[in-house]
Amino acid sequence: MKHSSDGIFPAVCPLDCPDTCGLLVHKQDGKIVKVEGNPAHPVTKGAICNKVRNMAARVHHPERLMHPLRRTGPKGSGAFEQISWDEAVAEIAGRYKQLSADYGPESILPYYFYGNMGMLSVGGMDRRFFNRLGASRLDAKICSAAGTTGWVYTMGMDGGASPEDTVNADLIIVWGGNIVSTNMHQVVFAEQARKRGAKIVVIDVHRNRTAQWGDWFLPLYPGTDAALALGLMHILFRDGLTDEAFLQKYTVGHEALREQALKYPPGLVSEITGVPVADIEQLARLYGEATVPYIHIGNGLQHHDNGGMNVRSIACLPALVGAWQKPGGGAIKSNGGYSSVNSQALARPELRSNAQARSINMNRIGEVLMQQEQPIMSLFVYGTNPLVVAPSADKVKAGFAREDLFTVVHDLFMTDTAMYADIVLPATSTFENTDLYSSYWHHYIQLQEPVLERQGECKSNVELFSLLGQAMGFEPEVFGQPEEDMIGEALNYPDNPYLNGVTLERLKAERFVKLDMSPKAQFLETLQTPSGRIELYSEAMELAGLPPLPVYTPLKEGYDGVRRPEQGADYPLMFISPPNHHFLNSTFGNVEKHQRMEKAPALQIHPLDAAARGIADGDEITVYNARGAVEISAVVTDKMLPGTVISQGLWWGGKGKKQRVNVLTPDRLSDMDGGATFFSATVEVKKREQVLEVPGTL
Ligand SMILES: Nc1nc2c(c(=O)[nH]1)N[C@H]1C(S)=C(S)[C@@H](COP(=O)(O)OP(=O)(O)OC[C@H]3O[C@@H](n4cnc5c(=O)[nH]c(N)nc54)[C@H](O)[C@@H]3O)O[C@H]1N2
Ligand SMILES: Nc1nc2c(c(=O)[nH]1)N[C@H]1C(S)=C(S)[C@@H](COP(=O)(O)OP(=O)(O)OC[C@H]3O[C@@H](n4cnc5c(=O)[nH]c(N)nc54)[C@H](O)[C@@H]3O)O[C@H]1N2
Ligand code: SF4
Ligand SMILES: [Mo]
């Protein structure tokens, strides 16, 4: 494609969002002037969110990084000088050779996430580079680790119902997911179901946009979802609403689960969750009597100390009523497993000579940077903005401020994180790249080909790590492999039958290639759990030291129906900081258009909690706990139960502002697979007298 020409070009949304929309990019005079949905995409059908509709403002933002930079002032001061790519690459390669000699290559840590979901962008040349270097490995558990693990213990694979089938559902429960903001095409399917008579129930800790759209909103206390799921099971078993034939044929452990559910009568569950007994009874009846009940399991309820078990418990519900037998029934936690590609061909783990190299959980980055033993001496950050998105952000900042830490950041913008880099490298936008995209929700694979010429001196992740590989003297055939060859190898993966027939040639010709979903017809017969059945009782969990049956465990800070005595009076409010509508995690947080749409960072607080603290709507407040403090304004609202406060959106700090919510969040790990516990935080709030802002470092 002649990408310097003007016109309308197909593209793929690269953001970490389940919808992975097909886009059309309009170009005039070599610039993107408009981004719209591609009506030809079979699922997203031309509808896209407002964030990406305004993507041109980000791609052509005046502050986009265009050249490599080297730090000239103290860390975090933002003082940099422009350097050439040759200088930047030589400096990084030189430092990496020296660090490998002095401390060993494991003193170098890649720190990445999915700012761009392209399979070549993360997991391709980058992984080859760090494998060949022998760097420490990153355990990338910031997003969905705990919940996915809880799901997989129960269902065997990272996959559930097919989204397009959910139009057949007659009851839709959106549980801990704000899909109006975070998965808009699931809302489109749910609307179609609603037109045919489906009822939409939303279970959440606050009346978010999705709850306002749904038919029935049930607010509950944070982290109590497993108790609610067990309460529903209690009633389903008690009232004979279970599908006994299904339980016999497709599950193990239903008798043990029945016993377990006896321990969760509605009265107790109501006390734990804050949901009235009558509502628990009614929801169980609705679920038990529905013909095609579908549950959307969001990410919110698994960002907790007990997050894995929350998802695990909800994942048992469809089996109790045999929902999996009907197209559109069952649940979706994530569908990433259907589109798994040959990740080994991309990442080439065999290039690593130290197979035993340590693995570091990204949720612990602040702590890890402070450790004296086997210290991390260099961080290479790409596709993520840890100073804003990682938990316990003040600790993270202290780690990044270490003068002896050699930090490289590759990004499109001078993020809060890049401010702490020694070398900042400019990244291309997805529209300048070749890449391969799958969705972790729908079943279509897409190819991105460059539609915009390189902006400034920007380089893609693939180019960057290819250059670095060459500078280190690594194998030219590995580090110079053409992108299309890498894509071909990734798709060549007989281990995944769903990928059958998806090829580069077809992607080029057809743009949207559906996975071969025919193996799904045998879904229930080919479950990949150890028993080959849905595991209501899981021996694998028992072996892993986890409770084999669903169980409710209170959060480490916070509620279990009543305030827990050991929590003390210091930080009595549960603090939830989920994404907002117009940012994508911290992406767009620096774009004026998107900031305007979000107004300003705020804390939603219940009238009772506000009154107890003399706080009125619009007051400037300090939200604090032992981890730090945030200064934002109060919105007094009854959208949640008293005792819970909400701040939506991952705002950047920028200079002098104390508004990064992750200062308050714990870096504890969840019950399963080292997941993050962002939402298991407690805080106190006080009114703040207006003070003049003093500019300074972050
Ligand atoms: N607009 C927009 N879209 C996004 C993103 C974004 O930042 N902005 N981020 C993307 C990413 S990376 C992800 S992982 C997904 C996440 O999207 P979702 O799956 O929707 O998950 P969250 O938005 O994290 O949380 C969803 C809801 O869970 C609620 N919640 C918190 N704790 C609990 C609890 O204990 N129980 C229950 N029942 N609910 C609880 C939160 O209040 C929130 O309303 O969205 C993706 N899409
Ligand atoms: N308090 C709280 N914290 C959270 C969450 C929450 O709900 N509450 N959500 C968590 C979740 S679910 C997630 S997934 C994480 C997400 O956190 P991150 O993965 O850090 O996501 P973003 O904030 O979008 O940052 C992505 C960065 O990648 C850059 N980028 C984009 N494309 C490219 C590229 O091609 N190359 C390079 N080198 N860089 C690129 C973007 O400019 C941006 O700065 O945040 C987590 N943090
Ligand atoms: S962010 Fe999500 S909804 Fe918006 S265009 Fe991208 S994939 Fe579609
Ligand atoms: Mo995420």
PDB file of C-alpha atoms and ligand atoms in Angstrom, residues 16 58 112-116 121 142-144 299 303 381-386 388-390 410-413 415 427-430 433 460-461 577-579 584-587 650 652 661-662 665 678-679, ligand 2:
ATOM      1  CA  ASP A  16      -6.376  -3.133  25.176  1.00  0.00           C
ATOM      2  CA  ARG A  58      -3.508  11.638  19.734  1.00  0.00           C
ATOM      3  CA  TYR A 112       5.858  -4.061  29.268  1.00  0.00           C
ATOM      4  CA  PHE A 113       2.137  -4.304  28.812  1.00  0.00           C
ATOM      5  CA  TYR A 114      -0.429  -4.032  26.057  1.00  0.00           C
ATOM      6  CA  GLY A 115      -0.559  -0.322  25.191  1.00  0.00           C
ATOM      7  CA  ASN A 116      -0.585  -1.828  21.709  1.00  0.00           C
ATOM      8  CA  SER A 121       4.474  -5.346  19.286  1.00  0.00           C
ATOM      9  CA  ILE A 142      -1.488  -6.589  36.097  1.00  0.00           C
ATOM     10  CA  CYS A 143      -4.734  -7.159  34.222  1.00  0.00           C
ATOM     11  CA  SER A 144      -6.667 -10.385  34.376  1.00  0.00           C
ATOM     12  CA  ASN A 299     -12.451  -7.600  35.268  1.00  0.00           C
ATOM     13  CA  HIS A 303      -8.864  -7.018  41.100  1.00  0.00           C
ATOM     14  CA  VAL A 381       9.666   0.028  29.707  1.00  0.00           C
ATOM     15  CA  TYR A 382       7.444  -0.211  26.632  1.00  0.00           C
ATOM     16  CA  GLY A 383       3.676  -0.267  26.048  1.00  0.00           C
ATOM     17  CA  THR A 384       2.878   0.654  29.633  1.00  0.00           C
ATOM     18  CA  ASN A 385       2.931   3.619  31.976  1.00  0.00           C
ATOM     19  CA  PRO A 386       3.731   2.142  35.406  1.00  0.00           C
ATOM     20  CA  VAL A 388       0.307   5.856  36.664  1.00  0.00           C
ATOM     21  CA  VAL A 389      -1.052   2.320  36.323  1.00  0.00           C
ATOM     22  CA  ALA A 390       0.937   0.162  38.742  1.00  0.00           C
ATOM     23  CA  HIS A 410       9.792   3.605  24.543  1.00  0.00           C
ATOM     24  CA  ASP A 411       6.453   5.410  24.147  1.00  0.00           C
ATOM     25  CA  LEU A 412       4.565   7.891  21.980  1.00  0.00           C
ATOM     26  CA  PHE A 413       4.527  10.513  24.730  1.00  0.00           C
ATOM     27  CA  THR A 415       4.448   9.981  30.144  1.00  0.00           C
ATOM     28  CA  ALA A 427       7.294   4.935  19.275  1.00  0.00           C
ATOM     29  CA  THR A 428       5.186   4.758  16.151  1.00  0.00           C
ATOM     30  CA  SER A 429       1.421   4.634  16.371  1.00  0.00           C
ATOM     31  CA  THR A 430      -0.194   1.422  15.209  1.00  0.00           C
ATOM     32  CA  ASN A 433       3.084  -0.471  11.623  1.00  0.00           C
ATOM     33  CA  SER A 460       7.912   0.444  16.106  1.00  0.00           C
ATOM     34  CA  ASN A 461       8.657  -2.048  18.858  1.00  0.00           C
ATOM     35  CA  SER A 577     -10.624   3.080  41.160  1.00  0.00           C
ATOM     36  CA  PRO A 578     -11.942   1.527  37.936  1.00  0.00           C
ATOM     37  CA  PRO A 579     -11.350   2.836  34.390  1.00  0.00           C
ATOM     38  CA  LEU A 584      -8.045   3.677  27.916  1.00  0.00           C
ATOM     39  CA  ASN A 585      -6.208   3.019  31.150  1.00  0.00           C
ATOM     40  CA  SER A 586      -3.801   6.011  31.125  1.00  0.00           C
ATOM     41  CA  THR A 587      -3.817   6.334  27.331  1.00  0.00           C
ATOM     42  CA  LEU A 650      -6.211   6.753  35.602  1.00  0.00           C
ATOM     43  CA  TRP A 652      -1.623  11.380  34.921  1.00  0.00           C
ATOM     44  CA  VAL A 661      -5.093   7.116  42.287  1.00  0.00           C
ATOM     45  CA  ASN A 662      -2.635   4.251  42.371  1.00  0.00           C
ATOM     46  CA  THR A 665      -3.751   0.994  45.956  1.00  0.00           C
ATOM     47  CA  PHE A 678      -6.211  -2.552  42.886  1.00  0.00           C
ATOM     48  CA  PHE A 679      -9.730  -2.496  44.305  1.00  0.00           C
TER      49      PHE A 679
HETATM   50  N1  LIG B   2      -6.161   1.883  39.982  1.00  0.00           N
HETATM   51  C1  LIG B   2      -6.226   1.126  38.893  1.00  0.00           C
HETATM   52  N2  LIG B   2      -5.095   0.794  38.241  1.00  0.00           N
HETATM   53  C2  LIG B   2      -5.147   0.023  37.148  1.00  0.00           C
HETATM   54  C3  LIG B   2      -6.380  -0.437  36.641  1.00  0.00           C
HETATM   55  C4  LIG B   2      -7.563  -0.040  37.308  1.00  0.00           C
HETATM   56  O1  LIG B   2      -8.684  -0.384  36.913  1.00  0.00           O
HETATM   57  N3  LIG B   2      -7.441   0.739  38.437  1.00  0.00           N
HETATM   58  N4  LIG B   2      -6.388  -1.258  35.546  1.00  0.00           N
HETATM   59  C5  LIG B   2      -5.229  -2.115  35.369  1.00  0.00           C
HETATM   60  C6  LIG B   2      -5.312  -2.828  34.095  1.00  0.00           C
HETATM   61  S1  LIG B   2      -6.625  -3.902  33.896  1.00  0.00           S
HETATM   62  C7  LIG B   2      -4.397  -2.697  33.127  1.00  0.00           C
HETATM   63  S2  LIG B   2      -4.524  -3.672  31.725  1.00  0.00           S
HETATM   64  C8  LIG B   2      -3.264  -1.759  33.283  1.00  0.00           C
HETATM   65  C9  LIG B   2      -2.971  -1.058  31.961  1.00  0.00           C
HETATM   66  O2  LIG B   2      -1.942  -0.222  32.067  1.00  0.00           O
HETATM   67  P1  LIG B   2      -0.979   0.063  30.811  1.00  0.00           P
HETATM   68  O3  LIG B   2      -0.686  -1.206  30.132  1.00  0.00           O
HETATM   69  O4  LIG B   2       0.152   0.858  31.293  1.00  0.00           O
HETATM   70  O5  LIG B   2      -1.920   0.869  29.819  1.00  0.00           O
HETATM   71  P2  LIG B   2      -1.889   2.390  29.402  1.00  0.00           P
HETATM   72  O6  LIG B   2      -2.028   3.239  30.582  1.00  0.00           O
HETATM   73  O7  LIG B   2      -2.876   2.492  28.335  1.00  0.00           O
HETATM   74  O8  LIG B   2      -0.422   2.634  28.848  1.00  0.00           O
HETATM   75  C10 LIG B   2       0.031   2.103  27.671  1.00  0.00           C
HETATM   76  C11 LIG B   2       1.221   2.915  27.200  1.00  0.00           C
HETATM   77  O9  LIG B   2       1.740   2.284  26.033  1.00  0.00           O
HETATM   78  C12 LIG B   2       2.050   3.280  25.073  1.00  0.00           C
HETATM   79  N5  LIG B   2       2.028   2.646  23.747  1.00  0.00           N
HETATM   80  C13 LIG B   2       0.987   2.495  22.909  1.00  0.00           C
HETATM   81  N6  LIG B   2       1.359   1.864  21.784  1.00  0.00           N
HETATM   82  C14 LIG B   2       2.664   1.606  21.895  1.00  0.00           C
HETATM   83  C15 LIG B   2       3.612   0.956  21.055  1.00  0.00           C
HETATM   84  O10 LIG B   2       3.314   0.484  19.947  1.00  0.00           O
HETATM   85  N7  LIG B   2       4.892   0.860  21.533  1.00  0.00           N
HETATM   86  C16 LIG B   2       5.272   1.364  22.739  1.00  0.00           C
HETATM   87  N8  LIG B   2       6.529   1.217  23.118  1.00  0.00           N
HETATM   88  N9  LIG B   2       4.385   1.991  23.538  1.00  0.00           N
HETATM   89  C17 LIG B   2       3.105   2.099  23.136  1.00  0.00           C
HETATM   90  C18 LIG B   2       0.982   4.311  25.285  1.00  0.00           C
HETATM   91  O11 LIG B   2       1.361   5.553  24.736  1.00  0.00           O
HETATM   92  C19 LIG B   2       0.832   4.325  26.801  1.00  0.00           C
HETATM   93  O12 LIG B   2       1.679   5.254  27.411  1.00  0.00           O
HETATM   94  O13 LIG B   2      -3.561  -0.775  34.279  1.00  0.00           O
HETATM   95  C20 LIG B   2      -3.913  -1.346  35.499  1.00  0.00           C
HETATM   96  N10 LIG B   2      -3.996  -0.308  36.503  1.00  0.00           N
END
